[in-house]
mmCIF file of C-alpha atoms and ligand atoms in Angstrom:
data_model
loop_
_atom_site.group_PDB
_atom_site.id
_atom_site.type_symbol
_atom_site.label_atom_id
_atom_site.label_comp_id
_atom_site.label_asym_id
_atom_site.label_seq_id
_atom_site.Cartn_x
_atom_site.Cartn_y
_atom_site.Cartn_z
ATOM 1 C CA MET X 1 28.806 -5.840 8.170
ATOM 2 C CA LYS X 2 26.399 -7.422 9.048
ATOM 3 C CA ILE X 3 22.798 -6.998 7.176
ATOM 4 C CA VAL X 4 19.461 -8.264 7.820
ATOM 5 C CA ALA X 5 17.138 -8.567 5.604
ATOM 6 C CA ASP X 6 13.263 -9.665 4.929
ATOM 7 C CA ARG X 7 13.624 -12.890 2.775
ATOM 8 C CA ASN X 8 10.337 -12.076 1.303
ATOM 9 C CA ILE X 9 12.296 -8.844 -0.502
ATOM 10 C CA PRO X 10 12.529 -10.045 -4.060
ATOM 11 C CA TYR X 11 16.482 -10.352 -5.088
ATOM 12 C CA ILE X 12 17.466 -8.711 -1.918
ATOM 13 C CA ALA X 13 19.870 -11.374 -0.817
ATOM 14 C CA ASP X 14 21.965 -11.838 -3.871
ATOM 15 C CA ALA X 15 22.876 -7.922 -4.360
ATOM 16 C CA VAL X 16 23.599 -7.363 -0.962
ATOM 17 C CA ARG X 17 25.853 -10.317 -0.622
ATOM 18 C CA PRO X 18 29.232 -9.152 -1.632
ATOM 19 C CA LEU X 19 28.791 -6.631 1.455
ATOM 20 C CA GLY X 20 29.354 -8.858 4.203
ATOM 21 C CA GLU X 21 27.409 -11.443 6.566
ATOM 22 C CA VAL X 22 23.086 -11.480 5.331
ATOM 23 C CA VAL X 23 20.920 -13.086 7.479
ATOM 24 C CA LEU X 24 17.584 -13.398 6.012
ATOM 25 C CA LEU X 25 14.824 -13.554 8.016
ATOM 26 C CA PRO X 26 10.801 -13.848 7.706
ATOM 27 C CA GLY X 27 9.497 -10.013 8.499
ATOM 28 C CA ASP X 28 7.744 -11.328 12.357
ATOM 29 C CA ALA X 29 11.435 -12.791 12.860
ATOM 30 C CA ILE X 30 13.294 -9.783 12.880
ATOM 31 C CA SER X 31 13.421 -9.179 16.751
ATOM 32 C CA ALA X 32 15.995 -7.249 19.259
ATOM 33 C CA GLU X 33 17.894 -10.197 19.391
ATOM 34 C CA THR X 34 18.887 -10.737 15.747
ATOM 35 C CA VAL X 35 19.440 -6.958 15.216
ATOM 36 C CA LYS X 36 21.612 -5.896 18.033
ATOM 37 C CA ASP X 37 24.848 -6.247 16.288
ATOM 38 C CA ALA X 38 23.347 -5.387 12.852
ATOM 39 C CA ASP X 39 24.823 -2.241 10.587
ATOM 40 C CA ILE X 40 21.638 -2.435 7.788
ATOM 41 C CA ILE X 41 18.117 -3.822 8.141
ATOM 42 C CA LEU X 42 16.576 -4.381 5.400
ATOM 43 C CA THR X 43 12.615 -4.569 5.581
ATOM 44 C CA ARG X 44 8.666 -4.506 4.792
ATOM 45 C CA THR X 45 5.706 -3.810 6.421
ATOM 46 C CA ARG X 46 5.719 -6.721 8.564
ATOM 47 C CA THR X 47 8.597 -5.411 11.156
ATOM 48 C CA ARG X 48 7.868 -2.963 13.523
ATOM 49 C CA CYS X 49 10.871 -0.710 13.214
ATOM 50 C CA ASN X 50 10.844 0.920 17.294
ATOM 51 C CA ALA X 51 12.539 1.390 20.223
ATOM 52 C CA SER X 52 11.701 -2.132 21.435
ATOM 53 C CA LEU X 53 13.684 -3.452 18.006
ATOM 54 C CA LEU X 54 16.015 -0.648 17.572
ATOM 55 C CA GLY X 55 16.409 0.115 21.043
ATOM 56 C CA ARG X 56 20.073 -2.238 21.397
ATOM 57 C CA SER X 57 20.660 -2.167 17.871
ATOM 58 C CA THR X 58 23.961 -0.973 15.949
ATOM 59 C CA CYS X 59 21.854 -0.436 13.206
ATOM 60 C CA SER X 60 22.959 3.142 10.934
ATOM 61 C CA PHE X 61 20.404 2.624 8.224
ATOM 62 C CA ILE X 62 16.862 1.009 7.536
ATOM 63 C CA GLY X 63 15.789 0.537 3.840
ATOM 64 C CA THR X 64 12.137 -0.427 3.404
ATOM 65 C CA ALA X 65 10.642 -1.949 0.030
ATOM 66 C CA THR X 66 7.425 -0.456 0.280
ATOM 67 C CA ILE X 67 5.886 2.698 -0.590
ATOM 68 C CA GLY X 68 4.279 3.205 2.931
ATOM 69 C CA THR X 69 6.910 3.892 6.291
ATOM 70 C CA ASP X 70 3.809 3.366 9.082
ATOM 71 C CA HIS X 71 5.191 0.377 10.697
ATOM 72 C CA ILE X 72 8.428 2.559 11.216
ATOM 73 C CA ASP X 73 9.468 5.394 14.175
ATOM 74 C CA LEU X 74 10.487 7.883 12.110
ATOM 75 C CA ASP X 75 10.637 10.199 15.208
ATOM 76 C CA TYR X 76 12.964 7.786 16.918
ATOM 77 C CA CYS X 77 14.983 6.765 14.316
ATOM 78 C CA ARG X 78 16.094 10.462 13.648
ATOM 79 C CA GLU X 79 16.725 10.704 17.371
ATOM 80 C CA ARG X 80 18.993 7.822 16.791
ATOM 81 C CA GLY X 81 20.589 9.015 13.649
ATOM 82 C CA ILE X 82 19.415 5.709 12.105
ATOM 83 C CA THR X 83 18.524 6.792 8.015
ATOM 84 C CA VAL X 84 15.518 5.922 6.676
ATOM 85 C CA ALA X 85 14.637 5.308 3.216
ATOM 86 C CA ASN X 86 11.672 3.971 1.965
ATOM 87 C CA ALA X 87 10.175 3.104 -2.139
ATOM 88 C CA PRO X 88 8.494 6.023 -3.296
ATOM 89 C CA GLY X 89 5.963 4.932 -5.400
ATOM 90 C CA CYS X 90 7.397 1.409 -6.336
ATOM 91 C CA ASN X 91 3.814 -0.048 -6.591
ATOM 92 C CA ALA X 92 2.041 2.942 -7.397
ATOM 93 C CA PRO X 93 0.727 1.734 -10.710
ATOM 94 C CA ALA X 94 -0.493 -1.860 -8.862
ATOM 95 C CA VAL X 95 -2.276 -0.516 -6.683
ATOM 96 C CA ALA X 96 -3.920 2.172 -9.349
ATOM 97 C CA GLN X 97 -4.547 -1.206 -11.134
ATOM 98 C CA TYR X 98 -6.451 -2.781 -8.456
ATOM 99 C CA VAL X 99 -8.898 -0.090 -8.119
ATOM 100 C CA LEU X 100 -9.732 0.223 -11.297
ATOM 101 C CA SER X 101 -9.897 -3.664 -11.343
ATOM 102 C CA ALA X 102 -12.172 -3.307 -8.640
ATOM 103 C CA ILE X 103 -14.861 -1.306 -10.258
ATOM 104 C CA ARG X 104 -14.629 -2.942 -13.694
ATOM 105 C CA ALA X 105 -15.581 -6.043 -11.007
ATOM 106 C CA PHE X 106 -18.401 -4.499 -9.943
ATOM 107 C CA LEU X 107 -19.907 -2.481 -12.841
ATOM 108 C CA PRO X 108 -22.287 -5.237 -14.299
ATOM 109 C CA PRO X 109 -19.919 -6.460 -17.984
ATOM 110 C CA GLU X 110 -22.683 -4.443 -20.511
ATOM 111 C CA GLU X 111 -21.597 -1.326 -17.903
ATOM 112 C CA ALA X 112 -18.514 0.608 -19.043
ATOM 113 C CA LEU X 113 -16.522 2.705 -16.354
ATOM 114 C CA ALA X 114 -16.668 5.735 -18.802
ATOM 115 C CA GLY X 115 -19.461 8.274 -17.388
ATOM 116 C CA LYS X 116 -18.819 7.109 -13.710
ATOM 117 C CA ARG X 117 -17.780 9.261 -11.139
ATOM 118 C CA LEU X 118 -14.215 8.165 -8.782
ATOM 119 C CA GLY X 119 -13.527 10.374 -5.851
ATOM 120 C CA ILE X 120 -9.623 9.854 -5.226
ATOM 121 C CA ILE X 121 -8.582 11.194 -1.524
ATOM 122 C CA GLY X 122 -5.010 11.828 -1.996
ATOM 123 C CA VAL X 123 -3.112 12.550 -4.993
ATOM 124 C CA GLY X 124 -0.034 11.371 -4.206
ATOM 125 C CA ASN X 125 2.329 8.280 -6.101
ATOM 126 C CA VAL X 126 -0.796 6.684 -6.676
ATOM 127 C CA GLY X 127 -3.792 8.662 -6.857
ATOM 128 C CA THR X 128 -2.105 10.588 -9.685
ATOM 129 C CA ILE X 129 -1.853 6.940 -11.768
ATOM 130 C CA LEU X 130 -5.353 6.193 -10.402
ATOM 131 C CA ASN X 131 -6.442 9.871 -11.754
ATOM 132 C CA ARG X 132 -4.800 9.697 -15.466
ATOM 133 C CA TRP X 133 -5.638 6.020 -15.664
ATOM 134 C CA ALA X 134 -8.873 6.983 -14.938
ATOM 135 C CA LEU X 135 -9.434 10.018 -16.948
ATOM 136 C CA GLY X 136 -8.401 7.949 -19.881
ATOM 137 C CA LEU X 137 -11.008 5.042 -19.524
ATOM 138 C CA GLY X 138 -13.446 8.341 -19.479
ATOM 139 C CA MET X 139 -14.394 8.567 -15.677
ATOM 140 C CA THR X 140 -14.540 11.444 -14.203
ATOM 141 C CA THR X 141 -12.473 12.158 -11.095
ATOM 142 C CA ILE X 142 -13.011 14.479 -7.844
ATOM 143 C CA LEU X 143 -9.642 15.100 -6.067
ATOM 144 C CA ASN X 144 -8.965 15.755 -2.721
ATOM 145 C CA ASP X 145 -5.828 15.953 -0.991
ATOM 146 C CA PRO X 146 -5.853 18.789 1.700
ATOM 147 C CA PRO X 147 -1.995 18.998 2.300
ATOM 148 C CA ARG X 148 -1.062 19.512 -1.620
ATOM 149 C CA GLN X 149 -3.895 22.488 -1.507
ATOM 150 C CA GLU X 150 -2.407 23.829 1.603
ATOM 151 C CA ASN X 151 0.939 23.831 -0.037
ATOM 152 C CA GLY X 152 -0.099 26.288 -3.065
ATOM 153 C CA ASP X 153 -0.227 22.999 -5.468
ATOM 154 C CA THR X 154 -2.239 23.971 -8.996
ATOM 155 C CA THR X 155 -1.424 20.691 -11.249
ATOM 156 C CA TYR X 156 -5.572 20.166 -9.938
ATOM 157 C CA ILE X 157 -8.750 21.706 -9.037
ATOM 158 C CA TYR X 158 -9.340 20.326 -5.491
ATOM 159 C CA SER X 159 -12.893 19.375 -4.046
ATOM 160 C CA THR X 160 -13.544 18.940 0.226
ATOM 161 C CA LEU X 161 -14.035 15.430 1.589
ATOM 162 C CA GLU X 162 -18.145 16.785 1.250
ATOM 163 C CA GLU X 163 -17.583 16.959 -2.483
ATOM 164 C CA ILE X 164 -16.554 13.856 -2.897
ATOM 165 C CA ALA X 165 -19.154 12.179 -0.523
ATOM 166 C CA ALA X 166 -21.643 13.949 -2.503
ATOM 167 C CA GLU X 167 -20.540 13.193 -6.058
ATOM 168 C CA SER X 168 -18.669 9.981 -6.618
ATOM 169 C CA ASP X 169 -19.871 6.484 -7.687
ATOM 170 C CA PHE X 170 -16.730 4.919 -6.284
ATOM 171 C CA ILE X 171 -14.460 6.560 -3.872
ATOM 172 C CA SER X 172 -10.776 5.061 -3.190
ATOM 173 C CA ILE X 173 -8.430 6.585 -0.554
ATOM 174 C CA HIS X 174 -5.061 6.502 -0.744
ATOM 175 C CA THR X 175 -3.443 8.750 1.827
ATOM 176 C CA PRO X 176 -0.580 7.146 4.168
ATOM 177 C CA TYR X 177 -1.720 6.414 7.621
ATOM 178 C CA SER X 178 -1.346 9.187 9.471
ATOM 179 C CA LYS X 179 -2.286 9.101 13.908
ATOM 180 C CA THR X 180 -1.184 13.063 14.474
ATOM 181 C CA GLY X 181 -0.845 16.050 13.127
ATOM 182 C CA PRO X 182 -3.409 18.855 11.129
ATOM 183 C CA HIS X 183 -3.904 16.071 8.473
ATOM 184 C CA SER X 184 -3.828 12.538 10.223
ATOM 185 C CA THR X 185 -5.609 9.734 8.684
ATOM 186 C CA ARG X 186 -7.004 7.968 11.288
ATOM 187 C CA HIS X 187 -10.653 6.998 10.692
ATOM 188 C CA LEU X 188 -10.984 9.867 7.448
ATOM 189 C CA LEU X 189 -13.544 7.588 6.699
ATOM 190 C CA ASN X 190 -15.931 7.532 9.421
ATOM 191 C CA SER X 191 -19.439 7.827 10.421
ATOM 192 C CA GLU X 192 -19.751 11.178 9.508
ATOM 193 C CA PHE X 193 -17.900 10.620 5.669
ATOM 194 C CA LEU X 194 -20.558 7.724 4.929
ATOM 195 C CA SER X 195 -23.582 9.635 6.249
ATOM 196 C CA ALA X 196 -22.790 12.337 3.740
ATOM 197 C CA VAL X 197 -22.354 10.014 0.805
ATOM 198 C CA ARG X 198 -25.554 10.212 -1.848
ATOM 199 C CA ARG X 199 -24.912 7.875 -4.855
ATOM 200 C CA ARG X 200 -24.379 4.743 -2.943
ATOM 201 C CA PRO X 201 -20.758 4.452 -3.927
ATOM 202 C CA LEU X 202 -18.547 1.953 -3.661
ATOM 203 C CA ILE X 203 -15.700 1.962 -0.999
ATOM 204 C CA ILE X 204 -12.247 0.806 -1.795
ATOM 205 C CA ASN X 205 -9.428 0.774 1.052
ATOM 206 C CA ALA X 206 -5.887 0.033 -0.479
ATOM 207 C CA ALA X 207 -4.327 2.085 1.797
ATOM 208 C CA ARG X 208 -3.802 1.439 5.345
ATOM 209 C CA GLY X 209 -6.755 -0.448 7.525
ATOM 210 C CA PRO X 210 -7.093 2.543 10.143
ATOM 211 C CA VAL X 211 -7.711 5.116 7.456
ATOM 212 C CA ALA X 212 -11.208 3.310 7.433
ATOM 213 C CA ASP X 213 -13.654 3.045 10.655
ATOM 214 C CA THR X 214 -14.683 -0.622 10.529
ATOM 215 C CA GLN X 215 -17.592 -0.187 12.615
ATOM 216 C CA ALA X 216 -18.821 2.702 10.433
ATOM 217 C CA LEU X 217 -17.936 0.738 7.030
ATOM 218 C CA LYS X 218 -20.385 -2.367 8.479
ATOM 219 C CA THR X 219 -22.838 0.010 9.655
ATOM 220 C CA ALA X 220 -23.055 1.734 6.037
ATOM 221 C CA LEU X 221 -23.113 -1.548 4.802
ATOM 222 C CA SER X 222 -26.381 -2.316 6.885
ATOM 223 C CA ARG X 223 -27.996 1.068 6.131
ATOM 224 C CA ASN X 224 -27.740 0.915 2.525
ATOM 225 C CA LEU X 225 -26.139 4.264 2.276
ATOM 226 C CA ILE X 226 -22.921 2.315 0.032
ATOM 227 C CA SER X 227 -23.154 -0.195 -2.453
ATOM 228 C CA GLY X 228 -20.089 -2.035 -1.138
ATOM 229 C CA VAL X 229 -16.678 -2.443 0.170
ATOM 230 C CA ALA X 230 -13.588 -3.187 -1.541
ATOM 231 C CA ILE X 231 -10.635 -3.873 1.238
ATOM 232 C CA ASP X 232 -7.512 -5.015 0.494
ATOM 233 C CA CYS X 233 -6.232 -2.948 3.966
ATOM 234 C CA TRP X 234 -7.380 -3.828 7.370
ATOM 235 C CA GLU X 235 -7.652 -2.692 11.103
ATOM 236 C CA ASN X 236 -5.390 -4.916 13.423
ATOM 237 C CA GLU X 237 -3.898 -6.810 10.010
ATOM 238 C CA PRO X 238 -3.770 -9.939 10.253
ATOM 239 C CA ASP X 239 -6.468 -10.292 12.843
ATOM 240 C CA ILE X 240 -9.014 -9.247 10.291
ATOM 241 C CA ASP X 241 -12.717 -8.053 11.435
ATOM 242 C CA LEU X 242 -14.388 -11.643 9.739
ATOM 243 C CA GLU X 243 -17.889 -9.382 9.633
ATOM 244 C CA LEU X 244 -16.312 -7.332 7.477
ATOM 245 C CA LEU X 245 -14.472 -9.777 5.350
ATOM 246 C CA SER X 246 -18.179 -11.675 4.929
ATOM 247 C CA GLU X 247 -19.976 -8.529 3.311
ATOM 248 C CA ALA X 248 -17.279 -7.114 1.309
ATOM 249 C CA PHE X 249 -17.375 -7.645 -2.436
ATOM 250 C CA VAL X 250 -13.525 -7.869 -2.554
ATOM 251 C CA ALA X 251 -11.562 -8.528 0.007
ATOM 252 C CA THR X 252 -7.893 -9.117 -0.350
ATOM 253 C CA PRO X 253 -4.805 -9.806 1.788
ATOM 254 C CA HIS X 254 -3.189 -6.578 1.634
ATOM 255 C CA ILE X 255 -2.093 -7.739 -1.980
ATOM 256 C CA ALA X 256 -2.874 -4.281 -3.981
ATOM 257 C CA GLY X 257 0.762 -3.490 -4.331
ATOM 258 C CA TYR X 258 1.861 -6.636 -5.616
ATOM 259 C CA SER X 259 2.800 -6.754 -8.889
ATOM 260 C CA ASN X 260 6.221 -8.023 -10.004
ATOM 261 C CA GLU X 261 7.133 -4.446 -11.310
ATOM 262 C CA GLY X 262 6.458 -3.387 -8.369
ATOM 263 C CA LYS X 263 8.432 -5.470 -6.096
ATOM 264 C CA ILE X 264 11.853 -4.725 -8.463
ATOM 265 C CA ARG X 265 11.339 -1.118 -8.237
ATOM 266 C CA ALA X 266 10.648 -1.192 -4.709
ATOM 267 C CA THR X 267 14.531 -3.667 -4.214
ATOM 268 C CA ARG X 268 16.025 -1.307 -6.470
ATOM 269 C CA MET X 269 15.197 1.863 -4.852
ATOM 270 C CA VAL X 270 16.257 -0.078 -1.340
ATOM 271 C CA LEU X 271 19.552 -0.813 -3.680
ATOM 272 C CA ASP X 272 20.175 2.971 -4.754
ATOM 273 C CA ALA X 273 19.494 4.533 -0.877
ATOM 274 C CA LEU X 274 21.620 1.739 0.585
ATOM 275 C CA ALA X 275 24.809 2.827 -2.303
ATOM 276 C CA GLY X 276 24.330 6.312 -0.872
ATOM 277 C CA HIS X 277 24.821 5.645 2.712
ATOM 278 C CA LEU X 278 27.353 3.294 2.252
ATOM 279 C CA GLN X 279 29.246 5.722 0.282
ATOM 280 C CA ASP X 280 28.382 8.978 3.219
ATOM 281 C CA HIS X 281 28.032 7.104 6.144
ATOM 282 C CA PHE X 282 31.005 4.086 5.556
ATOM 283 C CA GLY X 283 32.635 5.839 3.047
ATOM 284 C CA LEU X 284 32.433 2.659 0.524
ATOM 285 C CA ASP X 285 33.323 3.092 -2.971
ATOM 286 C CA ILE X 286 30.029 1.420 -4.279
ATOM 287 C CA THR X 287 27.768 2.435 -6.772
ATOM 288 C CA ALA X 288 23.736 1.823 -6.916
ATOM 289 C CA GLU X 289 24.519 0.244 -10.455
ATOM 290 C CA THR X 290 26.471 -1.921 -8.580
ATOM 291 C CA LEU X 291 24.424 -3.478 -6.010
ATOM 292 C CA SER X 292 21.291 -3.425 -8.998
ATOM 293 C CA ALA X 293 23.235 -5.383 -11.708
ATOM 294 C CA GLY X 294 21.422 -8.445 -10.793
ATOM 295 C CA LEU X 295 17.966 -7.223 -10.984
ATOM 296 C CA PRO X 296 15.564 -7.268 -14.075
ATOM 297 C CA ALA X 297 14.621 -4.501 -16.630
ATOM 298 C CA ILE X 298 11.294 -3.825 -16.433
ATOM 299 C CA GLY X 299 9.360 -1.090 -18.985
ATOM 300 C CA PRO X 300 8.039 2.507 -18.500
ATOM 301 C CA ILE X 301 4.728 3.222 -17.031
ATOM 302 C CA PRO X 302 1.729 3.352 -19.458
ATOM 303 C CA GLU X 303 0.198 7.352 -19.800
ATOM 304 C CA THR X 304 -3.200 5.562 -20.057
ATOM 305 C CA ILE X 305 -4.376 2.115 -20.506
ATOM 306 C CA THR X 306 -7.846 0.676 -21.716
ATOM 307 C CA GLU X 307 -10.096 -1.613 -19.771
ATOM 308 C CA GLN X 308 -8.488 -4.914 -21.631
ATOM 309 C CA GLN X 309 -4.885 -3.707 -20.671
ATOM 310 C CA LEU X 310 -6.057 -3.777 -16.844
ATOM 311 C CA GLY X 311 -5.430 -7.738 -17.033
ATOM 312 C CA TYR X 312 -6.246 -8.498 -13.778
ATOM 313 C CA ASP X 313 -9.069 -10.621 -12.602
ATOM 314 C CA ILE X 314 -9.509 -9.652 -9.079
ATOM 315 C CA ASN X 315 -11.841 -12.308 -7.867
ATOM 316 C CA ALA X 316 -9.077 -14.225 -7.771
ATOM 317 C CA ASP X 317 -7.723 -12.810 -4.751
ATOM 318 C CA HIS X 318 -10.663 -12.623 -3.053
ATOM 319 C CA ILE X 319 -9.994 -14.105 0.276
ATOM 320 C CA ALA X 320 -13.476 -14.859 1.638
ATOM 321 C CA ARG X 321 -13.578 -18.628 -0.126
ATOM 322 C CA ASN X 322 -12.040 -22.009 1.632
ATOM 323 C CA LEU X 323 -11.912 -19.721 4.687
ATOM 324 C CA PRO X 324 -9.919 -21.618 7.446
ATOM 325 C CA THR X 325 -11.496 -22.166 11.270
ATOM 326 C CA PRO X 326 -11.196 -21.298 14.006
ATOM 327 C CA ASP X 327 -11.305 -17.523 13.644
ATOM 328 C CA ALA X 328 -7.252 -18.030 14.738
ATOM 329 C CA ALA X 329 -6.459 -19.819 11.637
ATOM 330 C CA VAL X 330 -7.887 -16.933 9.684
ATOM 331 C CA SER X 331 -4.825 -14.601 10.877
ATOM 332 C CA ARG X 332 -2.545 -17.177 9.662
ATOM 333 C CA TYR X 333 -3.810 -17.530 6.235
ATOM 334 C CA PHE X 334 -3.890 -14.378 5.643
ATOM 335 C CA GLU X 335 -0.077 -14.130 5.939
ATOM 336 C CA SER X 336 0.170 -17.325 4.072
ATOM 337 C CA LEU X 337 -1.807 -15.618 1.252
ATOM 338 C CA ARG X 338 0.506 -12.821 1.371
ATOM 339 C CA ASN X 339 3.513 -14.661 2.030
ATOM 340 C CA ASN X 340 2.975 -17.316 -1.193
ATOM 341 C CA TYR X 341 1.189 -14.343 -3.307
ATOM 342 C CA SER X 342 2.430 -15.006 -7.027
ATOM 343 C CA LEU X 343 3.211 -11.542 -8.176
ATOM 344 C CA ARG X 344 0.944 -10.396 -10.937
ATOM 345 C CA PRO X 345 2.069 -8.102 -14.268
ATOM 346 C CA GLU X 346 0.928 -4.575 -14.184
ATOM 347 C CA PRO X 347 -0.778 -3.170 -16.841
ATOM 348 C CA HIS X 348 1.310 -2.349 -20.235
ATOM 349 C CA ILE X 349 0.804 -1.613 -23.673
HETATM 350 N N1 LIG P 401 -2.069 -1.977 -0.307
HETATM 351 C C1 LIG P 401 -0.914 -1.814 -0.526
HETATM 352 O O1 LIG P 401 -0.487 -2.763 -1.213
HETATM 353 C C2 LIG P 401 -0.189 -0.696 -1.050
HETATM 354 C C3 LIG P 401 0.453 -0.177 -1.676
HETATM 355 C C4 LIG P 401 1.333 0.900 -1.975
HETATM 356 C C5 LIG P 401 0.720 1.901 -1.028
HETATM 357 N N2 LIG P 401 -0.059 1.461 0.536
HETATM 358 C C6 LIG P 401 -0.333 3.049 0.916
HETATM 359 O O2 LIG P 401 -0.754 4.129 -0.036
HETATM 360 C C7 LIG P 401 -0.617 5.216 0.520
HETATM 361 C C8 LIG P 401 -0.436 5.993 -0.288
HETATM 362 O O3 LIG P 401 0.692 5.904 -1.728
HETATM 363 P P1 LIG P 401 1.122 6.841 -1.999
HETATM 364 O O4 LIG P 401 2.485 6.385 -2.972
HETATM 365 O O5 LIG P 401 0.092 7.690 -3.237
HETATM 366 O O6 LIG P 401 2.043 7.836 -1.375
HETATM 367 P P2 LIG P 401 2.447 9.679 -1.429
HETATM 368 O O7 LIG P 401 2.910 9.964 -0.349
HETATM 369 O O8 LIG P 401 2.900 10.082 -2.512
HETATM 370 O O9 LIG P 401 0.855 9.995 -1.587
HETATM 371 C C9 LIG P 401 0.080 10.150 -0.342
HETATM 372 C C10 LIG P 401 -1.012 11.558 -0.680
HETATM 373 O O10 LIG P 401 -1.739 11.769 0.267
HETATM 374 C C11 LIG P 401 -2.045 13.097 0.524
HETATM 375 N N3 LIG P 401 -2.740 13.237 2.300
HETATM 376 C C12 LIG P 401 -2.121 13.135 3.046
HETATM 377 N N4 LIG P 401 -3.047 13.198 4.155
HETATM 378 C C13 LIG P 401 -4.355 13.330 3.454
HETATM 379 C C14 LIG P 401 -5.697 13.885 3.754
HETATM 380 N N5 LIG P 401 -5.610 13.733 5.428
HETATM 381 N N6 LIG P 401 -6.450 13.953 3.304
HETATM 382 C C15 LIG P 401 -5.689 13.481 2.132
HETATM 383 N N7 LIG P 401 -4.961 13.353 1.095
HETATM 384 C C16 LIG P 401 -3.857 13.071 2.362
HETATM 385 C C17 LIG P 401 -0.492 13.544 0.964
HETATM 386 O O11 LIG P 401 -1.112 14.888 0.509
HETATM 387 C C18 LIG P 401 0.207 13.066 -0.232
HETATM 388 O O12 LIG P 401 -0.103 13.827 -1.705
HETATM 389 C C19 LIG P 401 1.119 4.871 1.481
HETATM 390 O O13 LIG P 401 1.501 5.585 2.045
HETATM 391 C C20 LIG P 401 0.605 3.425 2.060
HETATM 392 O O14 LIG P 401 0.304 3.473 2.950
HETATM 393 C C21 LIG P 401 -0.776 0.340 -0.360
HETATM 394 O O1 LIG P 402 3.440 0.370 1.390
HETATM 395 C C1 LIG P 402 3.240 -0.378 0.513
HETATM 396 O O2 LIG P 402 4.435 -0.283 -0.433
HETATM 397 C C2 LIG P 402 2.561 -1.543 0.429
HETATM 398 O O3 LIG P 402 1.463 -1.723 1.575
HETATM 399 C C3 LIG P 402 3.138 -2.754 0.394
HETATM 400 O O4 LIG P 402 2.762 -3.499 -1.118
HETATM 401 C C4 LIG P 402 2.824 -4.312 1.506
HETATM 402 O O5 LIG P 402 4.264 -4.617 1.041
HETATM 403 P P1 LIG P 402 5.025 -5.581 1.987
HETATM 404 O O6 LIG P 402 5.378 -5.322 3.444
HETATM 405 O O7 LIG P 402 3.638 -6.644 2.348
HETATM 406 O O8 LIG P 402 6.100 -6.042 1.490
#
């Protein structure tokens, strides 16, 4: 069996080595040539898994050690009978930590988070933890999630985007990136939305770059409609908009989810799914426990946290310092910051 894996997935190489030939590559070097005789591809967001990558490949399973799947052409994989597994919720606590740390850094030290209003767009794995922790810190939350609402979800009272715009001091988006369908999220944060804000909110995007319109964010900043932006996910990564970079209150290189625990959960989830595929597709007698045996144990996700337990200095990850020139070097720099990131601990009790 041949397994092609992104070399930046922690613990993966040792876990899958007993299964056969393992080829470890940087995400952007996983190519049609390298996967043509692969059975299994284990990847991250840096490899676009589409017809050009997979057209000549024998691969039957793609495991992505990420929450997001927008780098994978799911329809194509379905047509080709390629099983795709992601890692739902793996780094959701890390993203919630990122958002609350951005808010903490934005407020003057003497001002508490308690009493501030946080609008959350997308109440899935990330939005749920963020909502719970924000409520625990005494914030008021305003939640928007039309797909859940339309499915009859009554866990929360949902608000409209207009209500989020009108009532929030902070607005954080946690939807997947989708270009089509009734709930497409492309440029969900656009000029119309940003013109409807009332309380000069801080806008936070740690979801995917294209869920916010870069030009509209810059215009809203210049018109003083919003107090600032905290951007972890950018349009056209890693060729990011340098104006937005210079104007952002917090600008980070897509590391909101980069916690030690998040990476371990991601690898474990991919290995769980892989074990199922090895049983079903290859008839192998192998369990998830065997594959994950070498992974460190991690503790439970806290129900609530205090401001002190956030434990993350977000300013240390700001990318605008020591910016290289010319502009082309910025994209290499962006990727090198991600590849060499020291994984941080999530909040723990
Ligand atoms: N910056 C990072 O490092 C990082 C880390 C993890 C996840 N992410 C991104 O965050 C996204 C969300 O993660 P999650 O684990 O919460 O996903 P999830 O699938 O658990 O939840 C997403 C929620 O968004 C809702 N939604 C979809 N379309 C919507 C719309 N048009 N308006 C409002 N809500 C909508 C869905 O109904 C769902 O409840 C991921 O898809 C990924 O792209 C980024
Ligand atoms: O979707 C996700 O889980 C995140 O965006 C993830 O943190 C990105 O991780 P990477 O592809 O860099 O491993």
